[in-house]
CSV table of C-alpha atoms in Angstrom, one decimal:
chain,number,residue,atom,x,y,z
C,774,MET,CA,-22.6,5.7,-16.1
C,775,LEU,CA,-21.2,3.4,-13.4
C,776,LEU,CA,-19.9,-0.1,-14.2
C,777,ARG,CA,-18.9,-2.5,-11.5
C,778,HIS,CA,-17.1,-5.9,-11.3
C,779,SER,CA,-18.7,-8.4,-8.9
C,780,VAL,CA,-15.5,-8.5,-6.8
C,781,GLU,CA,-15.0,-5.8,-4.2
C,782,PRO,CA,-11.5,-4.2,-4.6
C,783,TRP,CA,-11.0,-3.2,-0.9
C,784,PRO,CA,-10.8,-6.1,1.6
C,785,THR,CA,-12.7,-6.0,4.8
C,786,ARG,CA,-11.0,-7.7,7.8
C,787,ARG,CA,-12.9,-9.5,10.5
C,788,GLU,CA,-12.1,-9.4,14.2
C,789,LEU,CA,-9.1,-11.5,15.3
C,790,LEU,CA,-9.5,-14.8,17.1
C,791,THR,CA,-7.6,-14.8,20.4
C,792,LEU,CA,-5.7,-18.0,21.0
C,793,ARG,CA,-4.2,-17.0,24.3
C,794,GLU,CA,-4.5,-13.8,26.4
C,795,ALA,CA,-1.2,-12.1,27.0
C,796,GLU,CA,0.4,-8.9,28.3
C,797,THR,CA,3.1,-6.9,26.5
C,798,ASP,CA,6.1,-5.5,28.3
C,799,PRO,CA,6.0,-1.7,28.1
C,800,ARG,CA,9.8,-1.5,28.2
C,801,TYR,CA,10.2,-2.8,24.7
C,802,GLY,CA,8.9,-1.3,21.5
C,803,PHE,CA,6.2,1.4,21.1
C,804,ARG,CA,2.5,1.4,20.2
C,805,PRO,CA,2.6,2.8,16.6
C,806,GLU,CA,0.7,6.0,17.6
C,807,GLU,CA,3.1,6.6,20.5
C,808,ARG,CA,6.3,6.3,18.6
C,809,PRO,CA,9.0,9.0,19.2
C,810,ILE,CA,9.5,11.1,16.1
C,811,GLN,CA,12.9,9.5,15.3
C,812,GLU,CA,11.3,6.0,15.4
C,813,LEU,CA,8.5,7.3,13.2
C,814,MET,CA,11.1,8.2,10.6
C,815,SER,CA,12.1,4.5,10.5
C,816,TYR,CA,8.6,3.0,10.7
C,817,GLY,CA,6.4,5.7,9.1
C,818,TYR,CA,5.0,6.8,5.7
C,819,ILE,CA,3.8,10.0,4.3
C,820,PRO,CA,0.6,9.9,2.1
C,821,LEU,CA,2.1,12.5,-0.2
C,822,ASP,CA,0.1,14.4,-2.8
C,823,LYS,CA,2.5,14.3,-5.7
C,824,PRO,CA,2.4,17.4,-7.9
C,825,ARG,CA,2.4,17.2,-11.7
C,826,GLY,CA,5.9,17.4,-13.2
C,827,PRO,CA,8.6,15.6,-11.3
C,828,THR,CA,8.9,11.8,-11.3
C,829,SER,CA,8.1,9.6,-8.3
C,830,GLY,CA,11.8,9.0,-7.8
C,831,GLU,CA,12.6,12.7,-7.8
C,832,ILE,CA,9.9,13.5,-5.3
C,833,THR,CA,11.0,10.6,-3.1
C,834,GLU,CA,14.6,11.9,-3.1
C,835,ARG,CA,13.4,15.4,-2.3
C,836,VAL,CA,11.4,14.2,0.7
C,837,ARG,CA,14.3,12.0,1.9
C,838,ARG,CA,16.6,15.0,1.9
C,839,MET,CA,14.0,17.3,3.5
C,840,LEU,CA,13.6,14.8,6.4
C,841,GLY,CA,17.3,13.9,6.6
C,842,VAL,CA,16.6,10.2,6.6
C,843,GLU,CA,18.9,7.6,5.3
C,844,ARG,CA,16.4,5.6,3.4
C,845,ALA,CA,13.1,6.4,1.7
C,846,GLY,CA,11.1,4.7,-1.0
C,847,HIS,CA,7.8,5.2,-2.7
C,848,GLY,CA,4.9,2.8,-2.9
C,849,GLY,CA,3.4,2.3,-6.3
C,850,THR,CA,5.1,4.5,-8.9
C,851,LEU,CA,3.0,7.3,-10.2
C,852,ASP,CA,4.6,8.5,-13.4
Y,255,MET,CA,8.0,5.4,-17.3
Y,256,ARG,CA,11.4,7.2,-17.4
Y,257,GLY,CA,11.5,10.9,-17.6
Y,258,GLY,CA,8.3,11.4,-15.7
Y,259,ASP,CA,5.1,12.9,-16.9
Y,260,PRO,CA,3.8,16.4,-16.3
Y,261,ALA,CA,0.2,15.3,-16.3
Y,262,VAL,CA,0.3,12.8,-13.5
Y,263,SER,CA,-0.4,13.7,-9.9
Y,264,GLY,CA,-2.0,12.4,-6.7
Y,265,LEU,CA,-1.3,10.0,-3.9
Y,266,LEU,CA,2.2,8.7,-3.7
Y,267,PRO,CA,3.0,7.1,-0.4
Y,268,ILE,CA,6.6,7.8,0.7
Y,269,LEU,CA,7.9,5.1,2.9
Y,270,LEU,CA,10.6,6.0,5.4
Y,271,GLY,CA,13.5,3.9,6.8
Y,272,ASN,CA,12.6,0.3,7.5
Y,273,ALA,CA,9.1,1.1,6.3
Y,274,THR,CA,10.6,1.1,2.7
Y,275,LYS,CA,10.1,-2.7,2.8
Y,276,GLY,CA,6.4,-2.1,2.4
Y,277,SER,CA,6.8,-1.0,-1.2
Y,278,ALA,CA,5.9,-4.5,-2.5
Y,279,GLN,CA,2.6,-4.3,-0.8
Y,280,ALA,CA,2.0,-0.8,-2.2
Y,281,HIS,CA,2.6,-2.2,-5.7
Y,282,LYS,CA,0.0,-5.0,-5.2
Y,283,TYR,CA,-2.8,-2.8,-3.8
Y,284,PRO,CA,-5.7,-1.8,-5.9
Y,285,LYS,CA,-5.7,1.8,-6.9
Y,286,GLU,CA,-8.3,4.4,-7.7
Y,287,TYR,CA,-7.8,7.1,-10.3
Y,288,ILE,CA,-9.5,10.1,-11.9
Y,289,CYS,CA,-8.5,10.0,-15.5
Y,290,LEU,CA,-9.1,12.4,-18.4
Y,291,LEU,CA,-9.3,10.5,-21.7
Y,292,ARG,CA,-9.5,12.0,-25.1
Y,293,LEU,CA,-11.2,10.1,-27.9
Y,294,HIS,CA,-9.8,10.6,-31.4
Y,295,GLY,CA,-13.2,10.3,-33.1
Y,296,GLU,CA,-16.9,10.4,-32.5
Y,297,VAL,CA,-18.3,7.8,-30.1
Y,298,GLU,CA,-21.9,7.7,-28.8
Y,299,ASP,CA,-22.5,7.1,-25.0
Y,300,PRO,CA,-23.9,3.6,-25.5
Y,301,GLU,CA,-20.8,2.6,-27.5
Y,302,LEU,CA,-18.5,4.1,-24.8
Y,303,GLU,CA,-20.3,2.1,-22.2
Y,304,TRP,CA,-20.0,-1.0,-24.3
Y,305,GLY,CA,-16.3,-0.4,-24.7
Y,306,LEU,CA,-15.7,0.1,-20.9
Y,307,THR,CA,-17.7,-3.0,-20.2
Y,308,GLN,CA,-15.2,-5.1,-22.2
Y,309,PHE,CA,-12.6,-4.3,-19.6
Y,310,ILE,CA,-14.7,-4.7,-16.5
Y,311,GLY,CA,-13.5,-7.7,-14.5
Y,312,GLU,CA,-10.4,-9.4,-15.7
Y,313,PHE,CA,-8.6,-8.2,-18.9
Y,314,TYR,CA,-5.2,-8.7,-20.4
Y,315,GLN,CA,-2.6,-5.9,-20.7
Y,316,THR,CA,0.9,-5.8,-22.2
Y,317,PRO,CA,3.1,-3.3,-20.3
Y,318,PRO,CA,4.1,-0.3,-22.4
Y,319,VAL,CA,7.5,-0.4,-24.1
Y,320,ARG,CA,9.0,2.1,-21.7
Y,321,ALA,CA,7.9,0.3,-18.5
Y,322,ASN,CA,10.5,-1.3,-16.3
Y,323,VAL,CA,9.0,-4.8,-16.4
Y,324,ALA,CA,9.2,-7.6,-18.9
Y,325,ARG,CA,6.8,-7.1,-21.8
Y,326,GLN,CA,4.6,-10.1,-21.4
Y,327,VAL,CA,0.8,-10.1,-21.3
Y,328,ARG,CA,-0.5,-9.8,-17.8
Y,329,ARG,CA,-3.9,-10.3,-16.3
Y,330,LYS,CA,-5.3,-7.2,-14.6
Y,331,THR,CA,-8.7,-6.3,-13.1
Y,332,LEU,CA,-10.9,-3.3,-13.7
Y,333,PHE,CA,-13.1,-3.2,-10.6
Y,334,GLU,CA,-15.0,-0.1,-11.3
Y,335,ALA,CA,-15.4,2.4,-14.1
Y,336,GLU,CA,-17.5,5.5,-14.0
Y,337,VAL,CA,-18.0,8.3,-16.5
Y,338,ILE,CA,-18.1,11.4,-14.3
Y,339,GLU,CA,-18.4,13.9,-17.0
Y,340,ARG,CA,-18.2,14.1,-20.8
Y,341,ILE,CA,-17.6,17.1,-23.0
Y,342,GLY,CA,-17.5,15.9,-26.6
Y,343,ARG,CA,-14.4,13.7,-27.0
Y,344,ASP,CA,-13.1,14.4,-23.6
Y,345,ILE,CA,-14.2,11.9,-21.0
Y,346,LEU,CA,-13.6,12.2,-17.3
Y,347,LEU,CA,-13.4,8.8,-15.8
Y,348,ARG,CA,-13.1,7.3,-12.3
Y,349,LEU,CA,-11.4,3.9,-12.4
Y,350,ILE,CA,-10.5,1.3,-9.7
Y,351,VAL,CA,-7.9,-1.1,-11.0
Y,352,SER,CA,-5.7,-3.9,-9.6
Y,353,GLY,CA,-2.1,-3.3,-8.7
Y,354,GLY,CA,0.3,-2.9,-11.6
Y,355,THR,CA,-2.3,-1.8,-14.2
Y,356,TYR,CA,-1.2,0.9,-16.6
Y,357,VAL,CA,-4.0,3.3,-17.0
Y,358,ARG,CA,-2.4,5.0,-19.9
Y,359,LYS,CA,-2.4,1.6,-21.7
Y,360,LEU,CA,-5.9,1.0,-20.7
Y,361,CYS,CA,-7.0,4.3,-22.3
Y,362,HIS,CA,-5.1,3.4,-25.5
Y,363,ASP,CA,-6.6,-0.1,-25.6
Y,364,LEU,CA,-10.1,1.3,-25.0
Y,365,GLY,CA,-9.5,3.6,-28.0
Y,366,LEU,CA,-8.6,0.6,-30.1
Y,367,ILE,CA,-11.8,-1.3,-29.1
Y,368,LEU,CA,-13.9,1.7,-29.9
Y,369,GLY,CA,-12.2,1.9,-33.3
Y,370,VAL,CA,-11.4,5.6,-33.1
Y,371,GLY,CA,-8.2,5.6,-31.0
Y,372,ALA,CA,-7.8,7.4,-27.6
Y,373,HIS,CA,-5.2,8.7,-25.3
Y,374,MET,CA,-4.8,9.6,-21.6
Y,375,VAL,CA,-4.5,13.4,-21.2
Y,376,GLU,CA,-4.3,13.6,-17.4
Y,377,LEU,CA,-4.2,11.2,-14.4
Y,378,ARG,CA,-4.7,11.7,-10.7
Y,379,ARG,CA,-4.5,8.9,-8.2
Y,380,VAL,CA,-7.0,9.3,-5.4
Y,381,ARG,CA,-6.6,6.1,-3.5
Y,382,ILE,CA,-4.0,3.3,-3.0
Y,383,GLY,CA,-5.1,0.5,-0.8
Y,384,PRO,CA,-6.1,2.0,2.6
Y,385,ALA,CA,-4.6,5.4,1.8
Y,386,SER,CA,-7.0,7.9,0.2
Y,387,GLU,CA,-6.8,11.5,-1.1
Y,388,GLY,CA,-8.6,13.1,1.9
Y,389,LYS,CA,-5.5,12.5,4.0
Y,390,ALA,CA,-2.9,13.4,1.4
Y,391,VAL,CA,-0.1,15.8,2.3
Y,392,THR,CA,1.3,18.4,-0.1
Y,393,LEU,CA,5.0,19.1,-0.4
Y,394,GLN,CA,4.4,22.5,1.1
Y,395,GLN,CA,2.7,21.1,4.1
Y,396,LEU,CA,5.5,18.7,4.6
Y,397,GLN,CA,8.1,21.5,4.2
Y,398,ARG,CA,6.3,23.6,6.8
Y,399,ALA,CA,6.2,20.7,9.3
Y,400,VAL,CA,9.9,20.0,8.8
Y,401,TRP,CA,10.7,23.7,9.3
Y,402,ARG,CA,8.6,23.9,12.5
Y,403,PHE,CA,10.4,20.9,13.8
Y,404,ARG,CA,13.9,22.1,12.9
Y,405,ALA,CA,13.5,25.8,13.9
Y,406,GLU,CA,11.1,25.5,16.8
Y,407,GLY,CA,11.5,22.0,18.0
Y,408,ASP,CA,7.7,21.5,17.5
Y,409,GLU,CA,7.1,17.9,16.3
Y,410,GLY,CA,3.3,18.3,16.1
Y,411,GLY,CA,3.3,19.2,12.4
Y,412,LEU,CA,5.5,16.2,11.5
Y,413,ARG,CA,3.3,13.9,13.5
Y,414,GLU,CA,0.3,15.0,11.5
Y,415,VAL,CA,2.0,14.2,8.1
Y,416,ILE,CA,4.0,11.1,9.0
Y,417,LYS,CA,1.8,8.1,9.7
Y,418,PRO,CA,2.8,4.8,11.2
Y,419,ILE,CA,3.5,2.3,8.5
Y,420,GLU,CA,1.0,-0.1,10.1
Y,421,ASP,CA,-1.8,2.2,8.8
Y,422,PHE,CA,-0.7,1.5,5.3
Y,423,LEU,CA,-0.3,-2.3,5.7
Y,424,SER,CA,-3.8,-2.7,7.3
Y,425,TYR,CA,-5.2,-4.6,4.3
Y,426,MET,CA,-3.1,-7.7,5.0
Y,427,PRO,CA,-4.6,-10.4,7.3
Y,428,ARG,CA,-2.7,-10.4,10.6
Y,429,ILE,CA,-1.2,-12.6,13.2
Y,430,VAL,CA,-0.4,-11.2,16.6
Y,431,ILE,CA,2.6,-12.7,18.5
Y,432,PHE,CA,3.9,-12.7,22.0
Y,433,ASP,CA,6.7,-10.5,23.1
Y,434,SER,CA,8.8,-13.6,23.5
Y,435,ALA,CA,8.5,-14.6,19.9
Y,436,VAL,CA,9.3,-11.1,18.4
Y,437,ASP,CA,13.1,-11.2,18.3
Y,438,ALA,CA,13.1,-14.7,16.7
Y,439,VAL,CA,10.9,-13.4,13.8
Y,440,CYS,CA,13.2,-10.3,13.6
Y,441,HIS,CA,16.0,-12.8,12.9
Y,442,GLY,CA,13.9,-14.5,10.1
Y,443,ALA,CA,12.8,-17.5,12.1
Y,444,PRO,CA,9.5,-19.1,11.0
Y,445,LEU,CA,6.5,-18.5,13.3
Y,446,ALA,CA,5.3,-21.5,15.3
Y,447,LYS,CA,1.9,-21.8,17.0
Y,448,PRO,CA,3.1,-21.4,20.6
Y,449,GLY,CA,4.2,-17.8,19.7
Y,450,ILE,CA,0.8,-16.8,18.5
Y,451,ALA,CA,-1.6,-14.7,20.6
Y,452,ALA,CA,-4.3,-14.0,18.0
Y,453,ILE,CA,-5.0,-14.7,14.4
Y,454,ASP,CA,-7.1,-13.3,11.5
Y,455,PRO,CA,-10.0,-15.8,10.9
Y,456,ASP,CA,-9.7,-15.7,7.1
Y,457,ILE,CA,-6.2,-16.8,6.4
Y,458,SER,CA,-5.7,-19.5,3.9
Y,459,ARG,CA,-2.4,-21.3,2.9
Y,460,GLY,CA,-0.1,-19.3,0.8
Y,461,MET,CA,-1.5,-15.9,1.8
Y,462,GLU,CA,0.7,-13.0,2.7
Y,463,VAL,CA,0.2,-12.2,6.4
Y,464,GLY,CA,1.4,-9.3,8.6
Y,465,ILE,CA,3.0,-10.5,11.8
Y,466,TYR,CA,2.4,-7.9,14.6
Y,467,THR,CA,3.3,-7.4,18.3
Y,468,LEU,CA,0.7,-7.1,21.0
Y,469,LYS,CA,1.4,-3.3,20.8
Y,470,GLY,CA,0.3,-3.3,17.2
Y,471,GLU,CA,3.8,-2.9,15.6
Y,472,ILE,CA,4.5,-4.7,12.4
Y,473,VAL,CA,7.4,-7.2,12.9
Y,474,ALA,CA,7.4,-8.8,9.5
Y,475,ILE,CA,5.5,-10.0,6.5
Y,476,GLY,CA,5.3,-13.7,5.9
Y,477,GLU,CA,3.6,-16.4,4.0
Y,478,ALA,CA,1.0,-18.5,5.7
Y,479,LEU,CA,1.8,-22.2,5.7
Y,480,LYS,CA,-1.4,-23.1,7.5
Y,481,SER,CA,-4.9,-21.7,7.2
Y,482,SER,CA,-6.6,-20.1,10.3
Y,483,GLN,CA,-8.7,-23.2,10.7
Y,484,GLU,CA,-5.7,-25.5,10.7
Y,485,VAL,CA,-3.9,-23.3,13.2
Y,486,LEU,CA,-6.9,-23.6,15.6
Y,487,LYS,CA,-6.8,-27.4,15.3
Y,488,GLU,CA,-3.0,-28.2,15.2
Y,489,GLY,CA,0.4,-27.0,16.2
Y,490,GLY,CA,3.6,-26.6,14.1
Y,491,ILE,CA,4.9,-23.9,11.8
Y,492,VAL,CA,2.2,-21.4,10.9
Y,493,ALA,CA,4.1,-18.9,8.7
Y,494,ARG,CA,7.4,-18.4,7.0
Y,495,THR,CA,9.0,-15.0,7.6
Y,496,ASP,CA,9.8,-13.2,4.4
Y,497,THR,CA,10.3,-9.5,4.9
Y,498,VAL,CA,11.4,-8.2,8.3
Y,499,PHE,CA,10.5,-4.6,9.3
Y,500,MET,CA,11.5,-4.5,12.9
Y,501,ARG,CA,15.1,-3.9,13.9
Y,502,ARG,CA,16.7,-6.9,15.7
Y,503,GLY,CA,17.0,-6.4,19.5
Y,504,THR,CA,13.9,-4.2,19.8
Y,505,TYR,CA,12.5,-6.9,22.0
Y,506,PRO,CA,14.7,-9.1,24.2
Y,507,PRO,CA,15.8,-12.5,22.7
Y,508,ARG,CA,14.1,-15.2,24.7
Y,509,TRP,CA,13.9,-17.9,22.1
Y,510,GLY,CA,15.8,-21.1,22.3
Y,511,ARG,CA,16.2,-20.9,26.1
Y,512,GLY,CA,13.1,-22.9,27.0
Y,513,LYS,CA,10.0,-21.6,28.7
Y,514,SER,CA,11.2,-22.3,32.3
Y,515,LYS,CA,14.0,-19.9,32.1
Y,516,THR,CA,12.0,-16.9,30.9
Y,517,SER,CA,10.5,-14.0,32.8
């Protein structure tokens, strides 16, 4: 038994329109996939499989300590 | 809910450092769940289907008493509901709901509509926006990757479990800006047309947009003040900068000096 709403939940994005061609200076920033590991810990996320039991907040704190990062938060509480 | 719940598991994106600012997006994303619901009385299949149909599309939900939000009725969406398996009063459901929907409450309300009562026995989240279960990382995998990094200096494992935050924000329409505009946006300046290299064709006024560098890094999330079509036709301010992700000074400050003095 499958019931569906007429609206699709996941958006599909079309190709970008280029207004003006440009180069980017390799001296600044990093392509996301080439970030050094320390940068990744500032601009990264872990798609964690939360086990049953602990709260989202407890899990987040555990991960924060494990990685030794200053700040961590969770996306969409799962309690 | 405070105190947690032993029967709830699944995808929980952990956002690190500056990426923590993406949590508002995570909250708004639609989510997919596998849910075990227990009916408190006899319900035939056609009745169950009728009951679920009542929630398909938009429905109203009052947050549970223990939720950390104001208890006012809110409009939610049930995009999809599927009965995967049924053993008597136990129903295994797959649900896709809009952000902020309480599945426990949905189960309770379904029980009311069916006239027999029902409650949620177990819940597993299998997708949140662009992140789905297939790529989920267990605490053990993470622990092992951290250990390999600390003990052996091997970052390979960590790289497999920590993804760029851009992967998680990919559902937002995007605007790509020139290097010269990046630092201004990092300082919270609104984005004007001359700073834009490329733009998503489907932006309308008031939409949340991701502002990206040419390298594909997220700079900020803003609100579109013009639609894509308007941007193509005219100049001026295109987006207001709301949430800045990128650290100031990542790109050189070139703004306010005039074009002739750059390079």
